[in-house]
Coordinates of C-alpha atoms in Angstrom, one line a residue:
X1 CA -9.2 -46.6 -37.7
X2 CA -8.1 -43.3 -36.2
X3 CA -8.9 -42.2 -32.7
X4 CA -12.4 -40.8 -32.1
X5 CA -12.9 -37.2 -31.2
X6 CA -13.8 -38.2 -27.6
X7 CA -10.7 -40.4 -27.4
X8 CA -8.5 -37.6 -28.7
X9 CA -9.9 -35.2 -26.2
X10 CA -9.3 -37.7 -23.4
X11 CA -5.7 -38.3 -24.6
X12 CA -5.0 -34.6 -24.8
X13 CA -5.9 -34.2 -21.1
X14 CA -3.2 -36.6 -20.0
X15 CA 0.3 -35.6 -19.0
X16 CA 3.2 -36.7 -21.2
X17 CA 6.9 -35.9 -21.6
X18 CA 7.7 -32.8 -23.5
X19 CA 11.4 -33.3 -22.8
X20 CA 13.4 -36.4 -22.1
X21 CA 16.7 -35.4 -20.6
X22 CA 18.0 -33.2 -17.8
X23 CA 20.9 -30.8 -18.2
X24 CA 23.2 -33.6 -16.9
X25 CA 22.1 -36.0 -19.6
X26 CA 20.0 -38.1 -17.2
X27 CA 16.6 -39.3 -18.2
X28 CA 13.9 -37.1 -16.7
X29 CA 12.6 -40.1 -14.8
X30 CA 16.1 -40.9 -13.2
X31 CA 14.8 -40.3 -9.7
X32 CA 12.3 -43.2 -10.2
X33 CA 15.2 -45.4 -11.5
X34 CA 17.4 -44.4 -8.5
X35 CA 14.6 -45.4 -6.2
X36 CA 14.7 -48.9 -7.7
X37 CA 18.4 -49.3 -6.8
X38 CA 17.8 -51.2 -3.6
X39 CA 21.1 -53.2 -3.7
X40 CA 19.6 -56.6 -2.8
X41 CA 23.0 -58.3 -3.0
X42 CA 24.5 -56.1 -0.3
X43 CA 25.6 -57.8 2.9
X44 CA 23.7 -55.0 4.7
X45 CA 20.4 -55.9 2.9
X46 CA 19.7 -58.5 5.5
X47 CA 19.1 -61.2 2.9
X48 CA 22.3 -63.1 3.9
X49 CA 23.3 -64.8 7.1
X50 CA 26.7 -66.4 6.3
X51 CA 29.3 -63.8 5.5
X52 CA 31.8 -66.2 3.8
X53 CA 29.1 -67.5 1.5
X54 CA 28.0 -63.9 0.7
X55 CA 31.7 -63.0 -0.1
X56 CA 31.9 -65.9 -2.5
X57 CA 28.7 -64.9 -4.2
X58 CA 29.5 -61.2 -4.3
X59 CA 33.0 -61.7 -5.6
X60 CA 31.7 -64.0 -8.3
X61 CA 29.1 -61.5 -9.3
X62 CA 31.8 -58.7 -9.5
X63 CA 34.2 -61.0 -11.4
X64 CA 31.4 -61.9 -13.9
X65 CA 30.6 -58.2 -14.5
X66 CA 34.1 -57.6 -15.8
X67 CA 33.2 -59.4 -19.1
X68 CA 36.8 -60.4 -19.3
X69 CA 37.9 -64.0 -19.6
X70 CA 40.9 -65.4 -17.7
X71 CA 44.3 -65.2 -19.3
X72 CA 46.4 -68.3 -19.8
X73 CA 49.7 -66.9 -21.1
X74 CA 52.7 -66.9 -18.8
X75 CA 54.0 -63.5 -17.7
X76 CA 57.4 -64.1 -19.4
X77 CA 59.0 -61.0 -17.9
X78 CA 61.9 -59.2 -19.5
X79 CA 64.0 -56.5 -18.0
X80 CA 64.3 -53.6 -20.6
X81 CA 66.3 -51.1 -18.6
X82 CA 67.8 -50.6 -15.1
X83 CA 68.6 -47.6 -12.9
X84 CA 70.4 -47.5 -9.6
X85 CA 68.6 -45.4 -7.0
X86 CA 70.7 -45.9 -4.0
X87 CA 69.1 -48.4 -1.6
X88 CA 66.9 -49.8 -4.4
X89 CA 67.0 -50.4 -8.1
X90 CA 64.4 -49.4 -10.7
X91 CA 63.7 -51.7 -13.6
X92 CA 61.5 -51.3 -16.7
X93 CA 59.9 -54.7 -17.1
X94 CA 57.9 -56.0 -20.0
X95 CA 55.4 -58.8 -19.2
X96 CA 52.2 -60.4 -20.6
X97 CA 49.4 -58.8 -18.6
X98 CA 46.7 -60.6 -20.6
X99 CA 46.6 -63.0 -23.6
X100 CA 46.3 -59.9 -25.8
X101 CA 48.6 -57.4 -24.2
X102 CA 52.3 -57.3 -23.4
X103 CA 53.1 -54.0 -21.5
X104 CA 55.8 -52.2 -19.6
X105 CA 55.8 -51.8 -15.8
X106 CA 58.1 -50.0 -13.4
X107 CA 59.5 -52.3 -10.7
X108 CA 61.4 -51.0 -7.7
X109 CA 63.6 -53.6 -5.9
X110 CA 65.4 -53.1 -2.6
X111 CA 69.0 -54.1 -2.6
X112 CA 68.7 -56.0 0.8
X113 CA 68.6 -59.8 0.7
X114 CA 65.6 -62.0 1.2
X115 CA 62.0 -61.8 0.4
X116 CA 60.3 -58.4 0.9
X117 CA 56.8 -57.1 1.4
X118 CA 55.3 -55.8 -1.9
X119 CA 53.0 -53.0 -2.9
X120 CA 51.1 -52.6 -6.1
X121 CA 50.4 -48.9 -7.0
X122 CA 47.4 -47.8 -9.0
X123 CA 47.6 -44.4 -10.7
X124 CA 44.9 -41.8 -11.0
X125 CA 43.0 -40.5 -14.0
X126 CA 43.4 -36.7 -13.7
X127 CA 42.6 -36.2 -17.4
X128 CA 46.4 -36.3 -17.9
X129 CA 47.3 -39.2 -20.2
X130 CA 51.0 -38.6 -21.1
X131 CA 52.0 -40.3 -17.9
X132 CA 50.4 -43.1 -15.9
X133 CA 52.8 -45.3 -14.0
X134 CA 55.2 -42.3 -13.8
X135 CA 52.6 -40.5 -11.6
X136 CA 53.5 -42.9 -8.8
X137 CA 57.2 -43.8 -9.6
X138 CA 59.9 -41.3 -10.7
X139 CA 60.7 -41.8 -14.4
X140 CA 64.1 -42.8 -15.5
X141 CA 66.6 -39.9 -15.5
X142 CA 67.1 -39.9 -19.3
X143 CA 63.4 -39.5 -20.0
X144 CA 63.5 -35.7 -19.5
X145 CA 60.0 -34.9 -21.0
X146 CA 58.2 -37.4 -18.7
X147 CA 60.4 -36.5 -15.8
X148 CA 59.3 -32.9 -16.0
X149 CA 55.6 -33.9 -16.5
X150 CA 55.7 -36.3 -13.6
X151 CA 57.5 -33.9 -11.3
X152 CA 54.9 -31.3 -11.9
X153 CA 52.1 -33.9 -11.1
X154 CA 53.9 -34.9 -8.0
X155 CA 54.1 -31.3 -6.8
X156 CA 50.4 -30.8 -7.4
X157 CA 49.0 -33.9 -5.8
X158 CA 51.8 -35.6 -3.7
X159 CA 53.7 -32.6 -2.2
X160 CA 56.6 -33.4 -4.4
X161 CA 57.0 -37.0 -3.4
X162 CA 56.8 -40.1 -5.6
X163 CA 54.8 -42.6 -3.6
X164 CA 56.5 -45.6 -5.2
X165 CA 60.0 -44.4 -4.5
X166 CA 59.1 -43.5 -0.9
X167 CA 57.8 -47.1 -0.4
X168 CA 60.9 -48.6 -2.0
X169 CA 63.2 -46.6 0.3
X170 CA 61.2 -48.3 3.1
X171 CA 62.1 -51.8 1.9
X172 CA 59.1 -52.7 -0.3
X173 CA 59.1 -54.2 -3.7
X174 CA 56.9 -51.8 -5.7
X175 CA 55.2 -52.4 -9.0
X176 CA 53.1 -50.1 -11.2
X177 CA 51.8 -50.2 -14.8
X178 CA 49.9 -47.9 -17.2
X179 CA 46.1 -48.4 -17.4
X180 CA 45.0 -48.5 -21.1
X181 CA 45.2 -45.0 -22.5
X182 CA 48.0 -43.6 -20.3
X183 CA 51.7 -43.3 -20.8
X184 CA 53.2 -46.0 -23.0
X185 CA 49.6 -47.3 -23.7
X186 CA 48.3 -44.0 -25.1
X187 CA 48.1 -41.5 -26.5
X188 CA 44.5 -40.8 -25.6
X189 CA 42.5 -37.6 -25.6
X190 CA 39.7 -36.9 -23.1
X191 CA 37.1 -37.1 -25.8
X192 CA 38.3 -40.5 -27.0
X193 CA 37.3 -42.2 -23.8
X194 CA 33.7 -42.5 -24.8
X195 CA 34.5 -44.1 -28.1
X196 CA 37.0 -46.4 -26.4
X197 CA 34.4 -47.6 -23.9
X198 CA 31.7 -48.1 -26.6
X199 CA 34.2 -50.0 -28.8
X200 CA 34.9 -52.4 -25.9
X201 CA 31.2 -53.1 -25.8
X202 CA 31.2 -53.6 -29.6
X203 CA 33.9 -56.2 -29.0
X204 CA 31.8 -58.0 -26.3
X205 CA 34.1 -56.6 -23.5
X206 CA 34.1 -53.8 -21.0
X207 CA 36.7 -51.0 -20.6
X208 CA 36.2 -51.0 -16.8
X209 CA 36.4 -54.7 -16.8
X210 CA 39.6 -54.7 -18.8
X211 CA 41.3 -52.3 -16.3
X212 CA 40.1 -54.3 -13.3
X213 CA 41.3 -57.6 -14.8
X214 CA 44.7 -56.1 -15.7
X215 CA 45.0 -54.9 -12.1
X216 CA 44.3 -58.5 -10.9
X217 CA 47.0 -59.8 -13.2
X218 CA 49.5 -57.2 -12.2
X219 CA 48.9 -58.1 -8.6
X220 CA 49.5 -61.8 -9.4
X221 CA 52.7 -60.8 -11.3
X222 CA 54.0 -59.0 -8.2
X223 CA 53.2 -61.9 -6.0
X224 CA 55.1 -64.3 -8.4
X225 CA 58.4 -62.4 -8.1
X226 CA 61.2 -64.3 -6.2
X227 CA 62.0 -61.1 -4.2
X228 CA 58.4 -60.9 -2.9
X229 CA 56.8 -62.6 0.1
X230 CA 53.4 -63.3 -1.6
X231 CA 51.7 -63.3 1.8
X232 CA 52.7 -59.7 2.4
X233 CA 51.5 -57.7 -0.6
X234 CA 49.6 -54.4 -0.3
X235 CA 47.6 -52.1 -2.6
X236 CA 47.8 -48.3 -2.7
X237 CA 45.8 -46.1 -5.0
X238 CA 44.9 -42.4 -5.4
X239 CA 41.8 -41.0 -7.1
X240 CA 40.7 -43.4 -9.9
X241 CA 43.6 -45.5 -8.5
X242 CA 41.7 -45.5 -5.1
X243 CA 38.7 -47.0 -6.9
X244 CA 40.9 -49.5 -8.5
X245 CA 42.5 -50.3 -5.1
X246 CA 39.3 -51.3 -3.2
X247 CA 38.0 -53.0 -6.3
X248 CA 41.2 -55.1 -6.6
X249 CA 41.0 -55.9 -2.9
X250 CA 37.5 -57.2 -3.4
X251 CA 38.5 -59.4 -6.3
X252 CA 41.6 -60.7 -4.7
X253 CA 40.8 -63.5 -2.2
X254 CA 44.2 -63.5 -0.4
X255 CA 44.9 -61.3 2.6
X256 CA 46.0 -57.8 1.6
X257 CA 46.3 -54.4 3.2
X258 CA 44.8 -51.7 1.1
X259 CA 45.1 -47.9 1.3
X260 CA 42.4 -46.0 -0.7
X261 CA 43.0 -42.3 -1.2
X262 CA 40.2 -40.0 -2.5
X263 CA 37.8 -42.4 -4.1
X264 CA 34.8 -43.7 -2.2
X265 CA 31.1 -42.6 -2.0
X266 CA 27.7 -43.9 -2.7
X267 CA 25.8 -43.9 -5.9
X268 CA 23.1 -41.8 -4.3
X269 CA 25.6 -39.3 -3.1
X270 CA 27.6 -39.2 -6.4
X271 CA 24.8 -39.1 -8.9
X272 CA 24.1 -35.4 -8.3
X273 CA 24.2 -32.5 -10.7
X274 CA 27.7 -31.5 -11.8
X275 CA 29.4 -34.6 -10.5
X276 CA 31.9 -36.4 -12.7
X277 CA 30.0 -39.7 -12.3
X278 CA 27.3 -38.2 -14.6
X279 CA 29.6 -37.0 -17.3
X280 CA 30.5 -40.2 -19.1
X281 CA 34.1 -40.1 -20.4
X282 CA 36.3 -40.9 -17.4
X283 CA 33.3 -42.6 -15.6
X284 CA 33.4 -45.5 -18.1
X285 CA 36.6 -46.8 -16.4
X286 CA 34.5 -47.3 -13.3
X287 CA 31.2 -48.7 -14.7
X288 CA 30.5 -52.4 -14.9
X289 CA 27.3 -53.1 -16.8
X290 CA 24.4 -53.9 -14.6
X291 CA 26.4 -54.1 -11.3
X292 CA 24.8 -51.0 -9.8
X293 CA 21.5 -52.8 -9.7
X294 CA 23.0 -55.3 -7.2
X295 CA 25.6 -53.5 -5.1
X296 CA 26.6 -50.0 -4.1
X297 CA 30.3 -48.9 -4.1
X298 CA 30.8 -49.6 -0.4
X299 CA 29.1 -53.0 -0.8
X300 CA 31.7 -54.0 -3.4
X301 CA 34.6 -52.6 -1.2
X302 CA 33.1 -54.6 1.7
X303 CA 33.8 -57.9 -0.1
X304 CA 37.3 -57.4 1.4
X305 CA 36.1 -57.4 5.0
X306 CA 37.7 -58.0 7.4
X307 CA 41.0 -57.4 5.6
X308 CA 42.9 -54.3 6.7
X309 CA 41.8 -51.2 4.8
X310 CA 42.3 -47.5 5.0
X311 CA 40.2 -44.8 3.4
X312 CA 41.2 -41.1 3.3
X313 CA 39.2 -38.3 1.8
X314 CA 39.5 -34.5 1.9
X315 CA 36.5 -32.5 3.1
X316 CA 37.2 -29.9 0.4
X317 CA 37.2 -32.5 -2.4
X318 CA 34.5 -31.3 -4.8
X319 CA 34.5 -34.6 -6.6
X320 CA 33.4 -36.5 -3.5
X321 CA 30.8 -34.6 -1.4
X322 CA 31.2 -35.1 2.3
X323 CA 27.8 -36.7 2.8
X324 CA 28.4 -39.3 0.1
X325 CA 31.8 -40.1 1.6
X326 CA 30.4 -40.3 5.2
X327 CA 27.5 -42.5 4.1
X328 CA 30.0 -44.9 2.5
X329 CA 32.2 -44.9 5.6
X330 CA 29.2 -45.7 7.8
X331 CA 28.3 -48.6 5.5
X332 CA 31.9 -49.9 5.6
X333 CA 32.1 -49.8 9.3
X334 CA 28.8 -51.7 9.7
X335 CA 30.2 -54.5 7.6
X336 CA 33.6 -54.7 9.4
X337 CA 31.8 -54.5 12.8
X338 CA 29.5 -57.3 11.8
X339 CA 32.5 -59.6 11.6
X340 CA 32.8 -60.0 15.4
X341 CA 33.4 -56.3 16.2
X342 CA 37.0 -56.7 17.2
X343 CA 38.0 -56.6 13.5
X344 CA 36.8 -53.0 13.3
X345 CA 40.3 -51.9 14.1
X346 CA 41.3 -53.2 10.7
X347 CA 39.2 -50.5 9.1
X348 CA 40.5 -46.9 9.2
X349 CA 38.4 -44.1 7.7
X350 CA 39.3 -40.4 7.9
X351 CA 38.1 -37.1 6.5
X352 CA 40.8 -34.4 6.3
X353 CA 39.1 -31.1 6.9
X354 CA 41.8 -28.9 5.3
X355 CA 42.4 -31.0 2.2
X356 CA 40.9 -31.5 -1.2
X357 CA 41.5 -34.2 -3.9
X358 CA 45.1 -34.9 -2.9
X359 CA 47.5 -37.4 -1.3
X360 CA 49.7 -34.9 0.5
X361 CA 52.8 -35.6 2.6
X362 CA 50.9 -35.3 5.9
X363 CA 48.6 -38.1 4.7
X364 CA 51.5 -40.2 3.4
X365 CA 53.1 -40.0 6.8
X366 CA 50.1 -41.7 8.3
X367 CA 49.7 -44.3 5.5
X368 CA 53.3 -45.6 5.6
X369 CA 53.3 -46.6 9.3
X370 CA 49.8 -48.1 8.8
X371 CA 51.0 -50.3 5.9
X372 CA 54.1 -51.3 7.9
X373 CA 51.8 -52.5 10.7
X374 CA 50.3 -55.1 8.4
X375 CA 53.1 -55.8 6.0
X376 CA 56.3 -55.0 7.9
X377 CA 55.5 -55.5 11.6
X378 CA 59.1 -56.5 12.3
X379 CA 60.2 -52.9 11.6
X380 CA 57.8 -51.6 14.3
X381 CA 59.2 -53.7 17.1

């Protein structure tokens, strides 16, 4: 039977939704959902009392969220091309990054004898897909098109310096690959990211998880090289690469020193109108299904504590509001200080008032000695 006249009149007096979405494509009730994000699996929640056991649990939860199984194929590296760069050599190396993907990486090897400290570099997003690894390491001389593109990117974000080549000149073995969609693993357009992410879900996988797991494998590959001291391997990333850097440090149980440039904040601080985190597209590379219910971004980064970590952000960075960054910094310091206090010197956080979303030379000149402190202490004596 239909509703009675009295029931209809009563129903008409009730409030109901006349629209479902905000202008940022959020559900109109998103504030209620945000209020439910209490991060019960955070170390700072007070629900845990043994930090080591919490780390094991949190790392396991993060690893499970990748939706990516372990690979079993050997790396089987093959040198494709070599270029002499003075005190170091550049190699194009093909290797099996997963059971399904064999990709190219750029490897920089100092000419000096013995085992060296290593650094894995993680490139940014930047909505620029023609280059990935070449954003961090200078392309080979014969690749004129990529060289021009990479040089322009370097001028824009790195004050004209290639971070990988700077590190190699300082005696590090350096390795960098393309994330899926960039450089040799493209071409991709900005609009294709959404379809790529949904197709990974169609395949029972996750785009963000694939990138994170490939970073884990690339780190293991660098550690496996005979020229590398596997106990002295660091991570450096800029922008999306910064996200990848602290994520990799959280997933990697061994001791590493990690420099994160221009990617840290809190969900509360980043889920604001106009922020990239609400746009989909690029955000899918940094979204693990369901994980936000359990841990905030700084909670995940804190799985690394008390490993040495450095976080730099620019106060003029419109992608990462200062309040969101400072809240994340405060949470990180609470965790590092909780581990006996004296470990807090292992965590460096800094807002650069005059800078935006960049990794300029003045920042690099602070990062390189900091890395040497943890990875090349013999050079500081």
